[in-house]
Amino acid sequence: MASLSFNFTPVAGKNRSSFAGFVPTRRHPYPTLFRPTRGGFRVLASRAEAEPDLSVTVNGLQMPNPFVIGSGPPGTNYTVMKRAFDEGWGAVIAKTVSLDAAKVINVTPRYARLRAGANGSPKGQIIGWENIELISDRPFETMLKEFEQLKKEYPDRILIASIMEEYNKAAWEELIDRVEQTGVDAIEVNFSCPHGMPERKMGAAVGQDCVLLEEVCGWINAKATIPVWAKMTPNITDITQPAKVALSSGCEGVSAINTIMSVMGINLNTLHPEPCVEGYSTPGGYSAKAVHPIALGKVMSIAKMMQLEFTDNDYSLSAIGGVETGGDAAEFILLGANTVQVCTGVMMHGYGLVKKLCDELKEFMKMHNFSSIEDFRGYSLQYFTTHMDLVRRQQEAIQQRKAVRKGLKSDKDWTGDGFVNESESMVSN
């Protein structure tokens, strides 16, 4: 793969008004993406022969494609993150780290799967995946060394650190400072893990409390000198509210969605819940194909909010949820996503999945004569409206169809010049 260079230069504190140090990727949110003509899209004959360009630039960071390894097991150590880069993923988000990994103790089994088919047949397709896994249990210093090694070996590739800490300003500042020293390109803040340590005000405990979120985002963005993405929890009534707080508090982007709080099921033979650890379980995070429609809805809501309220700077949206095909990714991009994260999909299909995703996304782009991601990003947002507006539109359409079928209202309306057409207007078929 050809070497890529990126133009982001860390600055001493992020300039909130001009975003100094970032290469702008767009002047307006979803600018003139909508070029409807026949069939809804502009046909460009000169572009049809060229191979679609999957590269994206997000908050000044250049990626060969929009596919990002989502934070979790696929980014848990140097070996697997190196594999992701070698396979061609656009960026890698490492598994979430905190200052004291000694507090993180995982259990096994920690996954449970839902399959399609009668009675959850073991041969059925996996459509749902639950995990009760915590953040990284590896020593923080070890993860830092591996970040630094990866950036030395892959200086032209994008490595993003996922971070989480307790409700402690000094701890957040130390975490950010030490992570940035490794040379990572951006930070994703985990405000969204649905299980684990809410009693320590970590994960979704922050993302569900907008007052707390605003305070913590303030600490983070006053310290960080590289782009910050806030990862949103779907376990909330209106996901646009915390997303708005995060962006207003200095974050350059939001990621959505993290997993959905769930109980996978009860084993009807043993009567114990799954995943079962010594006869017991705890609610966990739900992912995979079954969450995709929910994720689409949440991403659409955030994108509409950003389109209306964040038009003056280079904000980004990273979409997550049930991506296993290029078509899944295209849907998210059509709703305004700059990048698309994959985590559970990698756990099921392996790191080579990125080649299939790229090929299928290119096929979609060829079908519509799109030459770049920006050609269609956000296109479908224009088709979402209110229920009242749907009623109005349908009533108007019905009246128009009736008018066409009715033809002439009276014999006095017949004319000599238009007689044939006037006759046709009243033919039933």
Tab-separated table of C-alpha atoms in Angstrom:
chain	number	residue	atom	x	y	z
A	1	MET	CA	0.000	0.000	0.000
A	2	ALA	CA	1.345	3.447	-0.875
A	3	SER	CA	2.654	5.487	2.009
A	4	LEU	CA	0.397	8.256	3.273
A	5	SER	CA	1.375	11.366	5.181
A	6	PHE	CA	-0.902	13.455	7.371
A	7	ASN	CA	-0.760	17.181	7.963
A	8	PHE	CA	-1.794	17.430	11.601
A	9	THR	CA	0.687	19.271	13.800
A	10	PRO	CA	0.087	19.153	17.569
A	11	VAL	CA	-0.291	22.576	19.119
A	12	ALA	CA	0.054	23.733	22.686
A	13	GLY	CA	-3.619	23.623	23.555
A	14	LYS	CA	-6.477	23.370	21.110
A	15	ASN	CA	-7.767	26.639	19.683
A	16	ARG	CA	-11.524	26.465	20.080
A	17	SER	CA	-12.429	29.090	17.504
A	18	SER	CA	-10.095	28.256	14.642
A	19	PHE	CA	-9.058	24.673	15.438
A	20	ALA	CA	-5.440	25.618	14.834
A	21	GLY	CA	-3.378	22.700	13.648
A	22	PHE	CA	-6.147	20.929	11.768
A	23	VAL	CA	-6.556	20.630	8.031
A	24	PRO	CA	-10.193	21.497	7.280
A	25	THR	CA	-12.080	18.727	5.547
A	26	ARG	CA	-15.198	20.698	4.706
A	27	ARG	CA	-16.425	24.268	4.800
A	28	HIS	CA	-19.967	23.370	5.724
A	29	PRO	CA	-21.548	20.236	7.196
A	30	TYR	CA	-22.545	17.957	4.336
A	31	PRO	CA	-21.889	20.705	1.741
A	32	THR	CA	-23.809	20.415	-1.515
A	33	LEU	CA	-23.707	16.659	-1.265
A	34	PHE	CA	-27.186	16.543	-2.727
A	35	ARG	CA	-27.109	16.525	-6.510
A	36	PRO	CA	-30.449	14.981	-7.455
A	37	THR	CA	-31.233	14.497	-11.117
A	38	ARG	CA	-32.697	11.490	-12.888
A	39	GLY	CA	-32.644	8.577	-10.457
A	40	GLY	CA	-31.659	10.887	-7.628
A	41	PHE	CA	-27.926	11.182	-8.386
A	42	ARG	CA	-25.771	13.112	-10.802
A	43	VAL	CA	-24.274	10.853	-13.454
A	44	LEU	CA	-20.683	11.727	-14.254
A	45	ALA	CA	-19.450	9.844	-17.285
A	46	SER	CA	-15.876	10.976	-16.786
A	47	ARG	CA	-15.843	9.524	-13.271
A	48	ALA	CA	-17.349	6.174	-14.170
A	49	GLU	CA	-14.071	4.822	-15.517
A	50	ALA	CA	-12.008	5.757	-12.458
A	51	GLU	CA	-11.689	3.563	-9.383
A	52	PRO	CA	-13.549	5.173	-6.454
A	53	ASP	CA	-11.325	6.863	-3.894
A	54	LEU	CA	-12.023	5.628	-0.346
A	55	SER	CA	-9.560	7.945	1.391
A	56	VAL	CA	-10.893	10.365	3.988
A	57	THR	CA	-9.468	13.262	5.969
A	58	VAL	CA	-11.018	13.630	9.406
A	59	ASN	CA	-9.985	16.379	11.824
A	60	GLY	CA	-6.784	16.728	9.820
A	61	LEU	CA	-5.984	13.014	9.936
A	62	GLN	CA	-5.644	11.246	6.583
A	63	MET	CA	-6.853	7.654	6.297
A	64	PRO	CA	-6.695	5.349	3.256
A	65	ASN	CA	-10.301	4.317	3.855
A	66	PRO	CA	-13.081	5.131	6.347
A	67	PHE	CA	-12.911	1.768	8.136
A	68	VAL	CA	-11.679	1.979	11.723
A	69	ILE	CA	-11.056	-0.782	14.235
A	70	GLY	CA	-13.430	0.020	17.096
A	71	SER	CA	-12.143	0.010	20.651
A	72	GLY	CA	-12.279	-3.475	22.157
A	73	PRO	CA	-10.587	-6.865	21.793
A	74	PRO	CA	-9.433	-6.202	18.175
A	75	GLY	CA	-7.187	-3.425	19.544
A	76	THR	CA	-6.086	-5.046	22.754
A	77	ASN	CA	-2.296	-5.272	22.188
A	78	TYR	CA	0.560	-4.522	19.821
A	79	THR	CA	0.277	-7.790	17.905
A	80	VAL	CA	-3.371	-7.431	16.924
A	81	MET	CA	-3.137	-3.708	16.186
A	82	LYS	CA	-0.136	-4.357	13.933
A	83	ARG	CA	-2.196	-7.016	12.146
A	84	ALA	CA	-4.970	-4.477	11.598
A	85	PHE	CA	-2.581	-2.005	9.999
A	86	ASP	CA	-1.041	-4.728	7.846
A	87	GLU	CA	-4.474	-5.813	6.606
A	88	GLY	CA	-5.269	-2.236	5.550
A	89	TRP	CA	-7.653	-0.756	8.121
A	90	GLY	CA	-7.924	3.009	7.831
A	91	ALA	CA	-7.258	3.563	11.530
A	92	VAL	CA	-7.110	1.641	14.789
A	93	ILE	CA	-8.683	2.620	18.097
A	94	ALA	CA	-6.990	0.709	20.895
A	95	LYS	CA	-8.843	-0.945	23.724
A	96	THR	CA	-9.725	1.551	26.443
A	97	VAL	CA	-6.984	2.274	28.971
A	98	SER	CA	-6.939	3.912	32.397
A	99	LEU	CA	-4.124	4.744	34.818
A	100	ASP	CA	-4.602	1.762	37.137
A	101	ALA	CA	-5.192	-1.514	35.288
A	102	ALA	CA	-4.922	-3.443	38.555
A	103	LYS	CA	-8.535	-2.521	39.296
A	104	VAL	CA	-9.674	-4.208	36.072
A	105	ILE	CA	-10.419	-7.925	36.532
A	106	ASN	CA	-12.180	-9.769	33.727
A	107	VAL	CA	-14.096	-13.044	33.983
A	108	THR	CA	-14.585	-15.957	31.576
A	109	PRO	CA	-16.839	-16.681	29.804
A	110	ARG	CA	-17.661	-13.071	29.042
A	111	TYR	CA	-19.459	-13.347	25.692
A	112	ALA	CA	-22.862	-14.691	24.686
A	113	ARG	CA	-24.328	-14.913	21.180
A	114	LEU	CA	-27.801	-14.774	19.687
A	115	ARG	CA	-28.384	-16.815	16.553
A	116	ALA	CA	-31.137	-16.611	13.973
A	117	GLY	CA	-33.365	-19.609	13.414
A	118	ALA	CA	-35.739	-21.719	15.427
A	119	ASN	CA	-34.930	-21.826	19.141
A	120	GLY	CA	-31.553	-20.212	18.570
A	121	SER	CA	-30.231	-23.133	16.545
A	122	PRO	CA	-26.450	-23.477	16.952
A	123	LYS	CA	-26.238	-23.525	13.164
A	124	GLY	CA	-28.073	-20.235	12.768
A	125	GLN	CA	-26.389	-17.006	11.724
A	126	ILE	CA	-25.029	-14.888	14.576
A	127	ILE	CA	-27.159	-11.744	14.739
A	128	GLY	CA	-26.448	-10.569	18.297
A	129	TRP	CA	-23.424	-10.546	20.574
A	130	GLU	CA	-23.288	-9.642	24.250
A	131	ASN	CA	-20.142	-8.921	26.236
A	132	ILE	CA	-19.458	-8.261	29.904
A	133	GLU	CA	-15.830	-7.435	29.197
A	134	LEU	CA	-14.126	-4.550	30.980
A	135	ILE	CA	-11.541	-2.093	29.688
A	136	SER	CA	-7.909	-3.145	29.230
A	137	ASP	CA	-6.491	-5.189	32.095
A	138	ARG	CA	-2.930	-4.811	30.807
A	139	PRO	CA	-0.500	-2.496	32.673
A	140	PHE	CA	-0.871	1.096	31.514
A	141	GLU	CA	2.896	1.418	30.966
A	142	THR	CA	2.829	-1.637	28.696
A	143	MET	CA	0.066	-0.163	26.545
A	144	LEU	CA	1.969	3.134	26.299
A	145	LYS	CA	5.112	1.372	25.087
A	146	GLU	CA	3.097	-0.489	22.466
A	147	PHE	CA	1.447	2.739	21.250
A	148	GLU	CA	4.895	4.269	20.864
A	149	GLN	CA	6.221	1.221	19.027
A	150	LEU	CA	3.260	1.174	16.636
A	151	LYS	CA	3.701	4.845	15.788
A	152	LYS	CA	7.400	4.282	15.075
A	153	GLU	CA	6.632	1.371	12.766
A	154	TYR	CA	3.555	2.947	11.150
A	155	PRO	CA	4.153	6.710	11.235
A	156	ASP	CA	1.765	7.265	8.335
A	157	ARG	CA	-1.124	5.333	9.864
A	158	ILE	CA	-3.684	6.623	12.354
A	159	LEU	CA	-3.600	5.258	15.897
A	160	ILE	CA	-6.250	6.481	18.325
A	161	ALA	CA	-6.120	5.911	22.076
A	162	SER	CA	-9.374	5.158	23.886
A	163	ILE	CA	-9.288	6.446	27.453
A	164	MET	CA	-11.455	6.288	30.565
A	165	GLU	CA	-10.850	7.476	34.088
A	166	GLU	CA	-12.587	8.117	37.376
A	167	TYR	CA	-14.146	11.456	38.308
A	168	ASN	CA	-10.822	13.077	39.094
A	169	LYS	CA	-9.415	16.042	37.164
A	170	ALA	CA	-5.787	15.301	37.985
A	171	ALA	CA	-6.156	11.683	36.876
A	172	TRP	CA	-7.691	12.726	33.555
A	173	GLU	CA	-4.896	15.238	32.977
A	174	GLU	CA	-2.182	12.703	33.744
A	175	LEU	CA	-3.841	10.107	31.512
A	176	ILE	CA	-4.037	12.500	28.570
A	177	ASP	CA	-0.500	13.776	29.014
A	178	ARG	CA	1.052	10.325	29.117
A	179	VAL	CA	-0.993	9.002	26.205
A	180	GLU	CA	-0.141	11.992	24.012
A	181	GLN	CA	3.580	11.511	24.668
A	182	THR	CA	3.441	8.207	22.768
A	183	GLY	CA	2.619	10.016	19.527
A	184	VAL	CA	-0.962	8.778	19.064
A	185	ASP	CA	-2.922	10.809	16.541
A	186	ALA	CA	-6.185	11.323	18.425
A	187	ILE	CA	-8.097	10.364	21.541
A	188	GLU	CA	-11.503	8.732	21.857
A	189	VAL	CA	-13.021	9.191	25.310
A	190	ASN	CA	-15.122	6.276	26.514
A	191	PHE	CA	-18.201	7.965	27.983
A	192	SER	CA	-20.333	4.999	27.073
A	193	CYS	CA	-19.335	1.568	28.415
A	194	PRO	CA	-22.682	0.260	29.762
A	195	HIS	CA	-21.256	-2.080	32.385
A	196	GLY	CA	-18.283	-2.400	34.683
A	197	MET	CA	-17.580	0.389	37.139
A	198	PRO	CA	-20.394	2.995	37.176
A	199	GLU	CA	-19.912	3.434	40.925
A	200	ARG	CA	-16.571	5.101	40.095
A	201	LYS	CA	-18.273	7.501	37.655
A	202	MET	CA	-16.731	5.834	34.635
A	203	GLY	CA	-18.117	5.087	31.182
A	204	ALA	CA	-21.844	5.541	30.669
A	205	ALA	CA	-22.199	6.994	34.160
A	206	VAL	CA	-20.628	10.145	32.680
A	207	GLY	CA	-22.223	9.929	29.229
A	208	GLN	CA	-25.716	9.758	30.733
A	209	ASP	CA	-25.237	12.848	32.923
A	210	CYS	CA	-24.873	15.983	30.803
A	211	VAL	CA	-23.760	18.148	33.738
A	212	LEU	CA	-21.023	15.697	34.645
A	213	LEU	CA	-20.142	15.222	30.972
A	214	GLU	CA	-19.685	18.944	30.426
A	215	GLU	CA	-17.337	19.217	33.389
A	216	VAL	CA	-15.204	16.243	32.403
A	217	CYS	CA	-15.067	17.312	28.741
A	218	GLY	CA	-13.861	20.691	29.957
A	219	TRP	CA	-10.965	19.063	31.833
A	220	ILE	CA	-10.088	16.873	28.868
A	221	ASN	CA	-10.160	19.539	26.164
A	222	ALA	CA	-8.242	22.054	28.245
A	223	LYS	CA	-5.427	19.500	28.425
A	224	ALA	CA	-5.516	17.690	25.069
A	225	THR	CA	-3.571	19.038	22.087
A	226	ILE	CA	-4.765	16.428	19.579
A	227	PRO	CA	-8.307	15.728	18.306
A	228	VAL	CA	-10.759	14.331	20.855
A	229	TRP	CA	-13.792	12.180	19.988
A	230	ALA	CA	-16.463	11.544	22.600
A	231	LYS	CA	-17.966	8.058	22.386
A	232	MET	CA	-21.712	8.193	23.043
A	233	THR	CA	-23.927	5.737	24.883
A	234	PRO	CA	-27.233	4.651	23.295
A	235	ASN	CA	-28.595	3.906	26.764
A	236	ILE	CA	-30.217	7.310	27.048
A	237	THR	CA	-33.496	8.876	25.952
A	238	ASP	CA	-32.080	11.526	23.600
A	239	ILE	CA	-28.549	10.867	22.361
A	240	THR	CA	-28.298	14.302	20.764
A	241	GLN	CA	-28.121	15.985	24.167
A	242	PRO	CA	-24.797	14.507	25.358
A	243	ALA	CA	-23.435	14.744	21.803
A	244	LYS	CA	-24.228	18.452	21.783
A	245	VAL	CA	-22.592	18.921	25.193
A	246	ALA	CA	-19.432	17.103	24.089
A	247	LEU	CA	-19.032	19.189	20.927
A	248	SER	CA	-19.860	22.431	22.735
A	249	SER	CA	-17.233	21.550	25.352
A	250	GLY	CA	-14.418	21.315	22.824
A	251	CYS	CA	-14.489	17.797	21.377
A	252	GLU	CA	-13.731	17.679	17.664
A	253	GLY	CA	-15.959	14.686	17.057
A	254	VAL	CA	-18.391	12.147	18.440
A	255	SER	CA	-18.563	8.380	17.987
A	256	ALA	CA	-21.844	6.485	18.201
A	257	ILE	CA	-23.026	4.073	19.308
A	258	ASN	CA	-21.428	1.989	22.028
A	259	THR	CA	-23.155	-1.240	23.002
A	260	ILE	CA	-26.733	-1.441	24.269
A	261	MET	CA	-27.403	-2.648	27.804
A	262	SER	CA	-28.848	-6.150	27.594
A	263	VAL	CA	-29.450	-9.579	29.057
A	264	MET	CA	-28.736	-12.065	26.295
A	265	GLY	CA	-31.040	-14.785	27.579
A	266	ILE	CA	-31.785	-17.513	30.060
A	267	ASN	CA	-30.685	-21.102	29.480
A	268	LEU	CA	-33.981	-23.007	29.714
A	269	ASN	CA	-32.209	-26.204	30.713
A	270	THR	CA	-30.146	-24.808	33.575
A	271	LEU	CA	-32.330	-21.740	34.295
A	272	HIS	CA	-29.164	-19.627	34.562
A	273	PRO	CA	-28.546	-16.406	32.574
A	274	GLU	CA	-25.926	-16.144	29.826
A	275	PRO	CA	-23.000	-15.615	29.776
A	276	CYS	CA	-22.820	-17.789	32.857
A	277	VAL	CA	-19.952	-17.357	35.338
A	278	GLU	CA	-20.128	-19.829	38.226
A	279	GLY	CA	-23.896	-19.903	37.832
A	280	TYR	CA	-24.332	-16.124	37.763
A	281	SER	CA	-24.239	-13.282	35.244
A	282	THR	CA	-24.608	-9.511	34.941
A	283	PRO	CA	-26.150	-7.290	32.247
A	284	GLY	CA	-23.750	-6.510	29.416
A	285	GLY	CA	-23.342	-4.665	26.137
A	286	TYR	CA	-25.233	-5.826	23.028
A	287	SER	CA	-23.681	-5.515	19.559
A	288	ALA	CA	-23.597	-7.119	16.068
A	289	LYS	CA	-26.119	-7.125	13.241
A	290	ALA	CA	-29.220	-6.836	15.446
A	291	VAL	CA	-28.221	-3.384	16.721
A	292	HIS	CA	-27.598	-1.901	13.269
A	293	PRO	CA	-31.065	-0.327	12.817
A	294	ILE	CA	-30.875	1.205	16.293
A	295	ALA	CA	-27.413	2.593	15.546
A	296	LEU	CA	-28.650	4.059	12.253
A	297	GLY	CA	-31.388	5.897	14.113
A	298	LYS	CA	-29.021	7.298	16.726
A	299	VAL	CA	-26.427	8.345	14.139
A	300	MET	CA	-29.112	10.027	12.046
A	301	SER	CA	-30.285	12.027	15.068
A	302	ILE	CA	-26.757	13.183	15.899
A	303	ALA	CA	-26.023	14.071	12.268
A	304	LYS	CA	-29.200	16.147	11.958
A	305	MET	CA	-28.316	17.961	15.172
A	306	MET	CA	-24.769	18.633	13.937
A	307	GLN	CA	-26.089	19.833	10.592
A	308	LEU	CA	-28.271	22.409	12.341
A	309	GLU	CA	-26.094	23.507	15.242
A	310	PHE	CA	-22.419	22.889	14.421
A	311	THR	CA	-21.781	24.487	11.050
A	312	ASP	CA	-18.787	26.690	11.801
A	313	ASN	CA	-15.957	24.223	12.404
A	314	ASP	CA	-14.565	20.876	11.329
A	315	TYR	CA	-16.546	18.472	13.492
A	316	SER	CA	-16.653	14.753	12.731
A	317	LEU	CA	-18.936	11.789	13.279
A	318	SER	CA	-17.729	8.189	13.587
A	319	ALA	CA	-20.500	5.601	13.243
A	320	ILE	CA	-20.581	2.245	15.029
A	321	GLY	CA	-23.060	-0.599	15.114
A	322	GLY	CA	-23.445	-3.933	13.358
A	323	VAL	CA	-21.188	-3.299	10.363
A	324	GLU	CA	-20.340	-6.494	8.476
A	325	THR	CA	-20.727	-5.372	4.847
A	326	GLY	CA	-19.842	-2.441	2.659
A	327	GLY	CA	-23.553	-1.750	2.383
A	328	ASP	CA	-23.814	-1.388	6.157
A	329	ALA	CA	-21.036	1.192	6.007
A	330	ALA	CA	-22.615	3.026	3.058
A	331	GLU	CA	-25.788	3.499	5.094
A	332	PHE	CA	-23.871	5.200	7.888
A	333	ILE	CA	-21.996	7.439	5.442
A	334	LEU	CA	-25.253	8.381	3.718
A	335	LEU	CA	-26.387	9.566	7.148
A	336	GLY	CA	-23.351	11.815	7.530
A	337	ALA	CA	-20.644	9.626	9.097
A	338	ASN	CA	-17.018	10.466	8.255
A	339	THR	CA	-15.720	7.085	9.404
A	340	VAL	CA	-17.219	3.696	10.260
A	341	GLN	CA	-15.977	1.601	13.169
A	342	VAL	CA	-16.027	-2.192	13.322
A	343	CYS	CA	-15.400	-4.247	16.456
A	344	THR	CA	-17.695	-7.268	16.833
A	345	GLY	CA	-17.518	-7.816	13.068
A	346	VAL	CA	-13.761	-8.325	13.359
A	347	MET	CA	-14.265	-10.752	16.239
A	348	MET	CA	-16.556	-12.840	14.031
A	349	HIS	CA	-14.849	-12.527	10.632
A	350	GLY	CA	-11.225	-11.582	11.294
A	351	TYR	CA	-9.020	-8.641	10.305
A	352	GLY	CA	-9.252	-9.531	6.614
A	353	LEU	CA	-12.847	-8.285	6.689
A	354	VAL	CA	-11.566	-4.824	5.703
A	355	LYS	CA	-10.840	-5.985	2.153
A	356	LYS	CA	-14.437	-7.145	1.718
A	357	LEU	CA	-15.734	-3.895	3.212
A	358	CYS	CA	-13.620	-1.805	0.842
A	359	ASP	CA	-14.574	-3.845	-2.223
A	360	GLU	CA	-18.288	-3.703	-1.438
A	361	LEU	CA	-18.226	0.015	-0.661
A	362	LYS	CA	-16.464	0.640	-3.980
A	363	GLU	CA	-19.127	-1.371	-5.802
A	364	PHE	CA	-21.818	0.780	-4.214
A	365	MET	CA	-19.960	3.908	-5.279
A	366	LYS	CA	-19.521	2.646	-8.833
A	367	MET	CA	-23.233	1.878	-9.049
A	368	HIS	CA	-24.003	5.550	-8.374
A	369	ASN	CA	-20.934	7.042	-10.068
A	370	PHE	CA	-19.516	8.426	-6.850
A	371	SER	CA	-15.796	9.099	-6.991
A	372	SER	CA	-15.207	9.911	-3.319
A	373	ILE	CA	-16.761	9.460	0.124
A	374	GLU	CA	-17.657	13.150	0.236
A	375	ASP	CA	-19.734	12.724	-2.933
A	376	PHE	CA	-22.450	10.970	-0.970
A	377	ARG	CA	-21.785	11.608	2.703
A	378	GLY	CA	-24.948	12.899	4.326
A	379	TYR	CA	-27.047	12.511	1.163
A	380	SER	CA	-29.926	10.654	2.811
A	381	LEU	CA	-30.383	13.088	5.696
A	382	GLN	CA	-32.601	15.255	3.506
A	383	TYR	CA	-35.230	12.518	3.414
A	384	PHE	CA	-35.936	12.471	7.149
A	385	THR	CA	-38.777	14.631	8.377
A	386	THR	CA	-41.590	14.710	10.950
A	387	HIS	CA	-44.630	12.464	10.990
A	388	MET	CA	-46.890	15.485	10.458
A	389	ASP	CA	-44.919	16.374	7.353
A	390	LEU	CA	-45.278	12.792	6.077
A	391	VAL	CA	-49.055	13.088	6.481
A	392	ARG	CA	-49.086	16.388	4.585
A	393	ARG	CA	-46.921	15.010	1.787
A	394	GLN	CA	-49.099	11.920	1.382
A	395	GLN	CA	-52.329	13.912	1.347
A	396	GLU	CA	-50.931	16.202	-1.347
A	397	ALA	CA	-49.754	13.225	-3.392
A	398	ILE	CA	-53.155	11.555	-3.140
A	399	GLN	CA	-54.896	14.719	-4.317
A	400	GLN	CA	-52.515	14.998	-7.254
A	401	ARG	CA	-53.126	11.376	-8.264
A	402	LYS	CA	-56.868	11.874	-8.037
A	403	ALA	CA	-56.627	14.976	-10.184
A	404	VAL	CA	-54.706	13.062	-12.855
A	405	ARG	CA	-57.232	10.187	-12.897
A	406	LYS	CA	-60.253	12.477	-12.905
A	407	GLY	CA	-59.355	14.181	-16.157
A	408	LEU	CA	-61.781	16.879	-17.348
A	409	LYS	CA	-64.264	18.229	-14.829
A	410	SER	CA	-66.935	19.208	-17.372
A	411	ASP	CA	-67.878	18.845	-21.042
A	412	LYS	CA	-67.153	22.530	-21.502
A	413	ASP	CA	-63.449	21.836	-20.905
A	414	TRP	CA	-62.940	19.862	-24.126
A	415	THR	CA	-60.760	21.622	-26.699
A	416	GLY	CA	-59.949	20.865	-30.311
A	417	ASP	CA	-56.205	21.193	-30.016
A	418	GLY	CA	-55.823	18.983	-26.963
A	419	PHE	CA	-58.613	16.521	-27.720
A	420	VAL	CA	-56.439	13.364	-27.873
A	421	ASN	CA	-54.616	14.121	-24.640
A	422	GLU	CA	-57.866	15.050	-22.951
A	423	SER	CA	-59.324	11.691	-23.945
A	424	GLU	CA	-56.246	9.856	-22.641
A	425	SER	CA	-56.515	11.637	-19.291
A	426	MET	CA	-59.757	9.813	-18.596
A	427	VAL	CA	-58.733	6.291	-19.615
A	428	SER	CA	-58.742	3.937	-16.595
A	429	ASN	CA	-55.577	2.017	-17.503
